[in-house]
Coordinates of C-alpha atoms and ligand atoms in Angstrom, one line a residue:
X125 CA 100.2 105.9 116.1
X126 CA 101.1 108.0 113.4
X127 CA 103.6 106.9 110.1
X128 CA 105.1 109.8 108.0
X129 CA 107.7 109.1 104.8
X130 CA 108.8 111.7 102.5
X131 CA 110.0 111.0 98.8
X132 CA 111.9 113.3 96.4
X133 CA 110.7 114.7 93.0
X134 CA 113.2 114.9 89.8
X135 CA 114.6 116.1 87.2
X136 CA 115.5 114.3 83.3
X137 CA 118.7 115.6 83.1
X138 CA 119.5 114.5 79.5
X139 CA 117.4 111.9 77.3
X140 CA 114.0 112.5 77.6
X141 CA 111.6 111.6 74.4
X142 CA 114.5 110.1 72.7
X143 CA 114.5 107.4 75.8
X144 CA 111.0 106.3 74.7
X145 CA 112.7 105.2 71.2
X146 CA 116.2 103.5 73.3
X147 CA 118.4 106.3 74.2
X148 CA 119.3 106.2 77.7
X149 CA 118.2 109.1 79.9
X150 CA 120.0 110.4 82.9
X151 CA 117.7 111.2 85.8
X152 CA 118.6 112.6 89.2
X153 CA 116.6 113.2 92.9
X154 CA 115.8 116.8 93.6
X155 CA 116.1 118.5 97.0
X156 CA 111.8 118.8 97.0
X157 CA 109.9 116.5 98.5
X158 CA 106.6 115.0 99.0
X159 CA 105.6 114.8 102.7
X160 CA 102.8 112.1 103.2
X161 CA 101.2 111.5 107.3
X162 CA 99.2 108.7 108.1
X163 CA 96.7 107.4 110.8
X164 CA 94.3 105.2 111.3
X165 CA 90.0 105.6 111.6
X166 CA 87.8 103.7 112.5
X167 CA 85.9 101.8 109.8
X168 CA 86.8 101.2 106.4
X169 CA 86.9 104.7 104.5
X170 CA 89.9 106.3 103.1
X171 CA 90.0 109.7 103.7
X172 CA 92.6 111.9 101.8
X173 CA 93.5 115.6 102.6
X174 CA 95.7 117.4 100.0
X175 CA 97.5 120.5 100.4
X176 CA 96.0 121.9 97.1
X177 CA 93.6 122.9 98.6
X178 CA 90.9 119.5 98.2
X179 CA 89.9 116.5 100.4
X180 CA 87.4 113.5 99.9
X181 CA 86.7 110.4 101.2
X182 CA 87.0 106.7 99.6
X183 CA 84.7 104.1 100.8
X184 CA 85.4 100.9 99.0
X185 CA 84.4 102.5 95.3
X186 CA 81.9 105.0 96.5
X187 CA 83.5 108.7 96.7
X188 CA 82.5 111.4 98.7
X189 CA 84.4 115.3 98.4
X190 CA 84.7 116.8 100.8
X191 CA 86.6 120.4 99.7
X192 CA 86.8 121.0 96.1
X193 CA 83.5 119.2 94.3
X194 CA 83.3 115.6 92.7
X195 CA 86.4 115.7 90.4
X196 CA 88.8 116.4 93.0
X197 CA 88.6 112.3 92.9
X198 CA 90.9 112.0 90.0
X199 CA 93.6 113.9 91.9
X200 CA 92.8 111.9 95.0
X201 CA 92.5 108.4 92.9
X202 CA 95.8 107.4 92.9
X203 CA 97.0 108.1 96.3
X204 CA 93.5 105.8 97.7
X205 CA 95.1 103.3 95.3
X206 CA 98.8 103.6 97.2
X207 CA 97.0 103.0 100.4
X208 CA 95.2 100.2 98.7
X209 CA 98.0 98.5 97.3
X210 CA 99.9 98.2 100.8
X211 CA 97.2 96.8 102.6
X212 CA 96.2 94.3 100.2
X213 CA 99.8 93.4 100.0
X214 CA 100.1 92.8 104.3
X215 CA 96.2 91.7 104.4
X216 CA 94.7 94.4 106.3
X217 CA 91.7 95.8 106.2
X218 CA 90.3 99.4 107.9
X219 CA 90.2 102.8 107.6
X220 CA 92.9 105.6 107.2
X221 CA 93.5 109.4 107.5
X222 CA 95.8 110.3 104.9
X223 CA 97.7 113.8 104.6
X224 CA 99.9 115.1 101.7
X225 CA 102.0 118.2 102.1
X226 CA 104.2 118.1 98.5
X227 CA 106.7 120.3 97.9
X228 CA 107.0 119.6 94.3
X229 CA 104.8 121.4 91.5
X230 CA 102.3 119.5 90.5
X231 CA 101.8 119.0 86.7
X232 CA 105.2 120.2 85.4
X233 CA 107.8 117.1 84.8
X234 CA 109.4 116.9 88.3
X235 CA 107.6 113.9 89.4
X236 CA 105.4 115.0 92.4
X237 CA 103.0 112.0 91.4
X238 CA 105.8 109.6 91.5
X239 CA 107.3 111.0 94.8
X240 CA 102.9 111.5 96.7
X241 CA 102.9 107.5 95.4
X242 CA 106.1 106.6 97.0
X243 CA 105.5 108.6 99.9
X244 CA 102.2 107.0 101.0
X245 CA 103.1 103.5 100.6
X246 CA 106.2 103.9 102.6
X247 CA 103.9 105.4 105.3
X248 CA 101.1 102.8 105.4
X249 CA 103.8 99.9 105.4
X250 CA 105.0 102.1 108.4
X251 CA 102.1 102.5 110.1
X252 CA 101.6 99.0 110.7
X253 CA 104.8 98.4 111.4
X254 CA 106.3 97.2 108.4
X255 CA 109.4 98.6 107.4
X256 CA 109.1 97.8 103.5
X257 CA 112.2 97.8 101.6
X258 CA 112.8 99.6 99.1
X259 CA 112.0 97.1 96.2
X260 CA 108.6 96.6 98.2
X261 CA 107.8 100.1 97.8
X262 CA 108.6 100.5 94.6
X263 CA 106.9 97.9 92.9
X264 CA 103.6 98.7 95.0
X265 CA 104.1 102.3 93.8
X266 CA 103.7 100.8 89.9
X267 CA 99.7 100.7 90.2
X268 CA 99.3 104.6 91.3
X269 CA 101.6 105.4 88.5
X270 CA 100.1 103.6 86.3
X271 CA 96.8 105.5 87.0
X272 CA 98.2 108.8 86.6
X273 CA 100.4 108.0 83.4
X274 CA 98.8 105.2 81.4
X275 CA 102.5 103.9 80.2
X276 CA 104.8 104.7 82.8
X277 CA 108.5 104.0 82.2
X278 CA 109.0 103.5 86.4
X279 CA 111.6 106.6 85.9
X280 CA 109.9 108.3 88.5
X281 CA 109.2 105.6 90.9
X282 CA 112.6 104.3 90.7
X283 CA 114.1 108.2 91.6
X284 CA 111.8 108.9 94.5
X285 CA 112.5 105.2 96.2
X286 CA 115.8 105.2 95.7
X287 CA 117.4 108.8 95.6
X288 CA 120.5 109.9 93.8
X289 CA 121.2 109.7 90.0
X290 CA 120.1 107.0 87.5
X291 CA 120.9 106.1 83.8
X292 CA 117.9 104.9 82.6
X293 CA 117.7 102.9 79.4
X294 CA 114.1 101.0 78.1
X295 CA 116.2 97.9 77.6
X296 CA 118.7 97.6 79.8
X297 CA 116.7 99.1 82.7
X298 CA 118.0 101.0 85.7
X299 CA 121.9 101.8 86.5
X300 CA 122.6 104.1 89.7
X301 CA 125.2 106.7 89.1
X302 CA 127.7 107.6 92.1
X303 CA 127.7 111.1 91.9
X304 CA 129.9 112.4 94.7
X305 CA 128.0 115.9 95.0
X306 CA 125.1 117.4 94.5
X307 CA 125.0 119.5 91.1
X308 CA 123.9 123.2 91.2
X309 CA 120.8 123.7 89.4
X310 CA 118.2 126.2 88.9
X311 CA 115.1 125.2 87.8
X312 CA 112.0 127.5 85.8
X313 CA 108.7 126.6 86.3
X314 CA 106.6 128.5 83.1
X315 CA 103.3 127.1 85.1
X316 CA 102.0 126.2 81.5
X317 CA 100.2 122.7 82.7
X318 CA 100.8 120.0 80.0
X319 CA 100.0 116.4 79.7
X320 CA 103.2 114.1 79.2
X321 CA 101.5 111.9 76.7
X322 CA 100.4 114.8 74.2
X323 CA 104.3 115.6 74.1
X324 CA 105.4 112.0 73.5
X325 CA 102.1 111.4 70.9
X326 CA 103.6 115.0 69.3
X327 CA 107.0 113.3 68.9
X328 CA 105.6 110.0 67.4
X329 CA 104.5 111.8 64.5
X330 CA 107.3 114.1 63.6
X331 CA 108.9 110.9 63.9
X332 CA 107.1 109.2 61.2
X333 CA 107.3 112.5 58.9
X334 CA 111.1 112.4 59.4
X335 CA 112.4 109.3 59.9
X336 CA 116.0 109.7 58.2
X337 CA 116.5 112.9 60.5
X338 CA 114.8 111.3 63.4
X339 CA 117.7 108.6 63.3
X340 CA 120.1 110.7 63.1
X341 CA 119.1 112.6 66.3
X342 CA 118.9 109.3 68.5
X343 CA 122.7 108.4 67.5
X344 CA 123.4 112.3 68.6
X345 CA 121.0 111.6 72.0
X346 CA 122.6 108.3 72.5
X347 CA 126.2 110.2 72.6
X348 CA 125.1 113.1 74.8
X349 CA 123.6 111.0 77.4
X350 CA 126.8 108.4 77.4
X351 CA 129.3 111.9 77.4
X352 CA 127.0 113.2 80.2
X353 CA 127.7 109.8 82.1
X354 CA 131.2 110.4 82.1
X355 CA 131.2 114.1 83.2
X356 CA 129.3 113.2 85.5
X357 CA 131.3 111.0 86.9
X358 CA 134.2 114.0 86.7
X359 CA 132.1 116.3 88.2
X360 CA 132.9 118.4 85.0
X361 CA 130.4 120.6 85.0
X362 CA 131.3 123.0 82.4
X363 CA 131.0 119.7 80.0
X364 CA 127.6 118.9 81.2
X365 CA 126.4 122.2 80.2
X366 CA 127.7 122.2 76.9
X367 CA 126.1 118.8 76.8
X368 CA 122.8 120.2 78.1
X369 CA 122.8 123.1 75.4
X370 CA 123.1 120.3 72.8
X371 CA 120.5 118.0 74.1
X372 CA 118.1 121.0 74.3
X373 CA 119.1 122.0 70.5
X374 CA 117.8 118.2 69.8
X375 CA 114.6 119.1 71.6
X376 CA 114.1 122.1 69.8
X377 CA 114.3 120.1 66.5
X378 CA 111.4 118.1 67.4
X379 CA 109.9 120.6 68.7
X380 CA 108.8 120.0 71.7
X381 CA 110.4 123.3 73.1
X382 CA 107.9 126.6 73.8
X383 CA 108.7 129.7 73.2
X384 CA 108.5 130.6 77.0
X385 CA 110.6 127.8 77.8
X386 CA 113.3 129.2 75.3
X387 CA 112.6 132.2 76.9
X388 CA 114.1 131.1 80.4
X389 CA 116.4 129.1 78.6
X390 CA 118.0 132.1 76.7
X391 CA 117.8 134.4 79.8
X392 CA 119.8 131.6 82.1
X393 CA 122.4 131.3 79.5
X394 CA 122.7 135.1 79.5
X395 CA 123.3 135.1 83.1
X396 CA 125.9 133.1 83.4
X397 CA 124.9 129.3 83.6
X398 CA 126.9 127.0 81.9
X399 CA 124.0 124.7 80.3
X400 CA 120.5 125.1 80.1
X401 CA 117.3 123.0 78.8
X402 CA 113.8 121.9 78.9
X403 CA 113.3 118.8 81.9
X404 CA 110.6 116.4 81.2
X405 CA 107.7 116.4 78.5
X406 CA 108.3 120.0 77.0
X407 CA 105.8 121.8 75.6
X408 CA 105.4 124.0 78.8
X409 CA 106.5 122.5 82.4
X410 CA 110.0 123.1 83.4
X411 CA 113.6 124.0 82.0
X412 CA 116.8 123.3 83.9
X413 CA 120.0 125.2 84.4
X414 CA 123.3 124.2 85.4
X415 CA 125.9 126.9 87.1
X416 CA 128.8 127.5 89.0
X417 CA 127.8 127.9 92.4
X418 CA 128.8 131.8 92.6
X419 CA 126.3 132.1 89.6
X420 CA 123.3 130.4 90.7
X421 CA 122.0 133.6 92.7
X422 CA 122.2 135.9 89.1
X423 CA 120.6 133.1 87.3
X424 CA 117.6 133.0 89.9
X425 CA 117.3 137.0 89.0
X426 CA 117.4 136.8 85.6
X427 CA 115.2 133.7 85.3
X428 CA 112.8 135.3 87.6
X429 CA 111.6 137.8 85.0
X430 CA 110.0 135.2 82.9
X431 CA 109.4 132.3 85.0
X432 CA 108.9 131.1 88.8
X433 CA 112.4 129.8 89.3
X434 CA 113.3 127.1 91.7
X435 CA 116.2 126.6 93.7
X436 CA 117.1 122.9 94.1
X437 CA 119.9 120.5 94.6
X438 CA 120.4 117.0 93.3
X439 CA 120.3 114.4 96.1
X440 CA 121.2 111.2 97.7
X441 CA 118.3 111.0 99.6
X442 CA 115.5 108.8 98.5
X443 CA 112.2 107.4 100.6
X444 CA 112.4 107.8 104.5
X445 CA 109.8 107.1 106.9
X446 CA 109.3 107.2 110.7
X447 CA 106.4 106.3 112.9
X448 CA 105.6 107.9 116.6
Ligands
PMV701 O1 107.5 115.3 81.9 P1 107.8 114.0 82.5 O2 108.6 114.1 83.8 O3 106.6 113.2 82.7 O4 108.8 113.2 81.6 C1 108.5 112.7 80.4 C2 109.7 112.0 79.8 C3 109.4 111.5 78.4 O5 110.7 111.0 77.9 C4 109.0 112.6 77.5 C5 108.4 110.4 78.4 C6 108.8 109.1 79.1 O6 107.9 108.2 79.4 O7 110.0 108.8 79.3

């Protein structure tokens, strides 16, 4: 038998670094997905194949590569520890053939970790015919996550699993948005790899050299992302993108922004979108656009001149998996 799931990657729509402090962040499921196939081997190793390009081999803690030299195992870590987490959980023992096909850039703030993690636990529950539900493969995505981020907020866990658009606050938790249709983005990828955690270390200490301001910018985040909740709900685009333009001024301020990512900001702006910003960690990764569906084609163009742009849609769709 053979169990494949697929999970979306994301994108923070409004909120990120100022939700680490208690702003809420709005988060939605992208149109990319990571594609994971399983089967099972005999004996116990784990063996992991990886469209970038690298494969190796997990037998209990002893790793063996296979394509791509010894630290390919960091990549392949946290996907062994997906496996590993489902069959602990149904208490089963043996050995698997694991494939990942992800659609999602790795390394750039649209949560291809998140979405490889959800992907393979929904495939192993699968392939011994366990059709885990959705809070199942959620919380055994936590551990894989954990590995890759240290601190993870579950953002991108939650949005792979479930799909759709979330409002996202530290203390309150999770709250699903009904967004009627999918919103017309563009994303840029600059390619410039960065870690998460520098960023939000970055932010920590402009923080503590600028308190009074800092404070000042979370009331400001706080009201974007609640105004962004509401056009949402509207569908008013044209109010989300002035939104957007503001929420990437606050990023700007604490300077977590990159010249190239300004860059592609300025050029989608120019070509007609209504809002544009930096998605994620900053610093490099991604930006997002927002426009009107007859402009998304001249926003691709112009974005394409400075960085690899990417055509996506918001979506329902979370974690689906099928065994044959
Ligand atoms: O770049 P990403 O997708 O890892 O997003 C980081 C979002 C931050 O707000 C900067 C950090 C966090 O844990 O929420």
């Amino acid at each position: 038998m053979i169990a494949v799931a697929s999970a979306p990657g994301k994108v923070i729509l409004f909120g990120e670094h100022f939700v680490v402090y208690g702003a809420p962040a709005i988060v939605t499921a992208i149109d990319r997905r990571a594609k994971v196939t399983v089967e099972r081997r005999d004996g116990n190793a784990i063996k992991i194949v990886s469209d970038l390009g690298i494969a190796g081999s997990f037998d209990d803690e002893r790793y063996k590569s296979i394509i791509g030299g010894p630290r390919t195992r960091e990549k392949l870590e946290p996907i062994r520890i997906a496996a590993r987490e489902v069959l602990e959980d149904l208490g089963i023992g043996g050995g698997l053939d694991i494939l990942v096909r992800s659609g999602i850039p790795a390394a750039v703030g649209l949560g291809s970790s998140g979405a490889i993690a959800v992907a393979t636990v929904a495939a192993v529950g699968r392939l011994f015919g366990r059709k885990l539900s959705r809070e199942d493969i959620f919380r055994l995505s936590y551990e894989p996550e954990k590995f890759v981020h240290k601190y993870p907020s579950g953002i991108d866990q939650t949005i792979s699993t479930y799909g759709g658009a979330i409002r996202y606050e530290r203390d309150k938790g999770t709250k699903p948005l009904r967004v009627k249709r999918p919103l017309p983005i563009v994303i840029g990828n600059t390619g410039i790899l960065r870690r998460t955690g520098d960023l939000v270390a970055r932010v920590k200490r402009w923080k503590g050299e600028n308190q009074e301001h800092f404070d000042q910018l979370m009331k400001e985040a706080q009201r974007i992302s609640e105004l962004a909740v509401e056009a949402l709900m509207r569908e008013d685009l044209l109010e989300l993108g002035l939104l957007m333009n503001e929420n990437q001024r606050l990023l700007d301020t604490i300077e977590v922004s990159h010249p190239m990512l300004d860059k592609a900001i300025e050029a989608a702006r120019k070509a007609g979108a209504l809002g544009a910003k930096l998605t994620g960690g900053g610093g490099g990764g991604c930006m997002i656009a927002l426009a009107p569906l007859d402009k998304i084609e001249a926003v691709v163009r112009s974005l394409e001149k400075v960085v690899e742009p990417i055509a996506a849609k918001t979506t329902k769709k979370g974690v689906i998996s099928l065994s044959f």
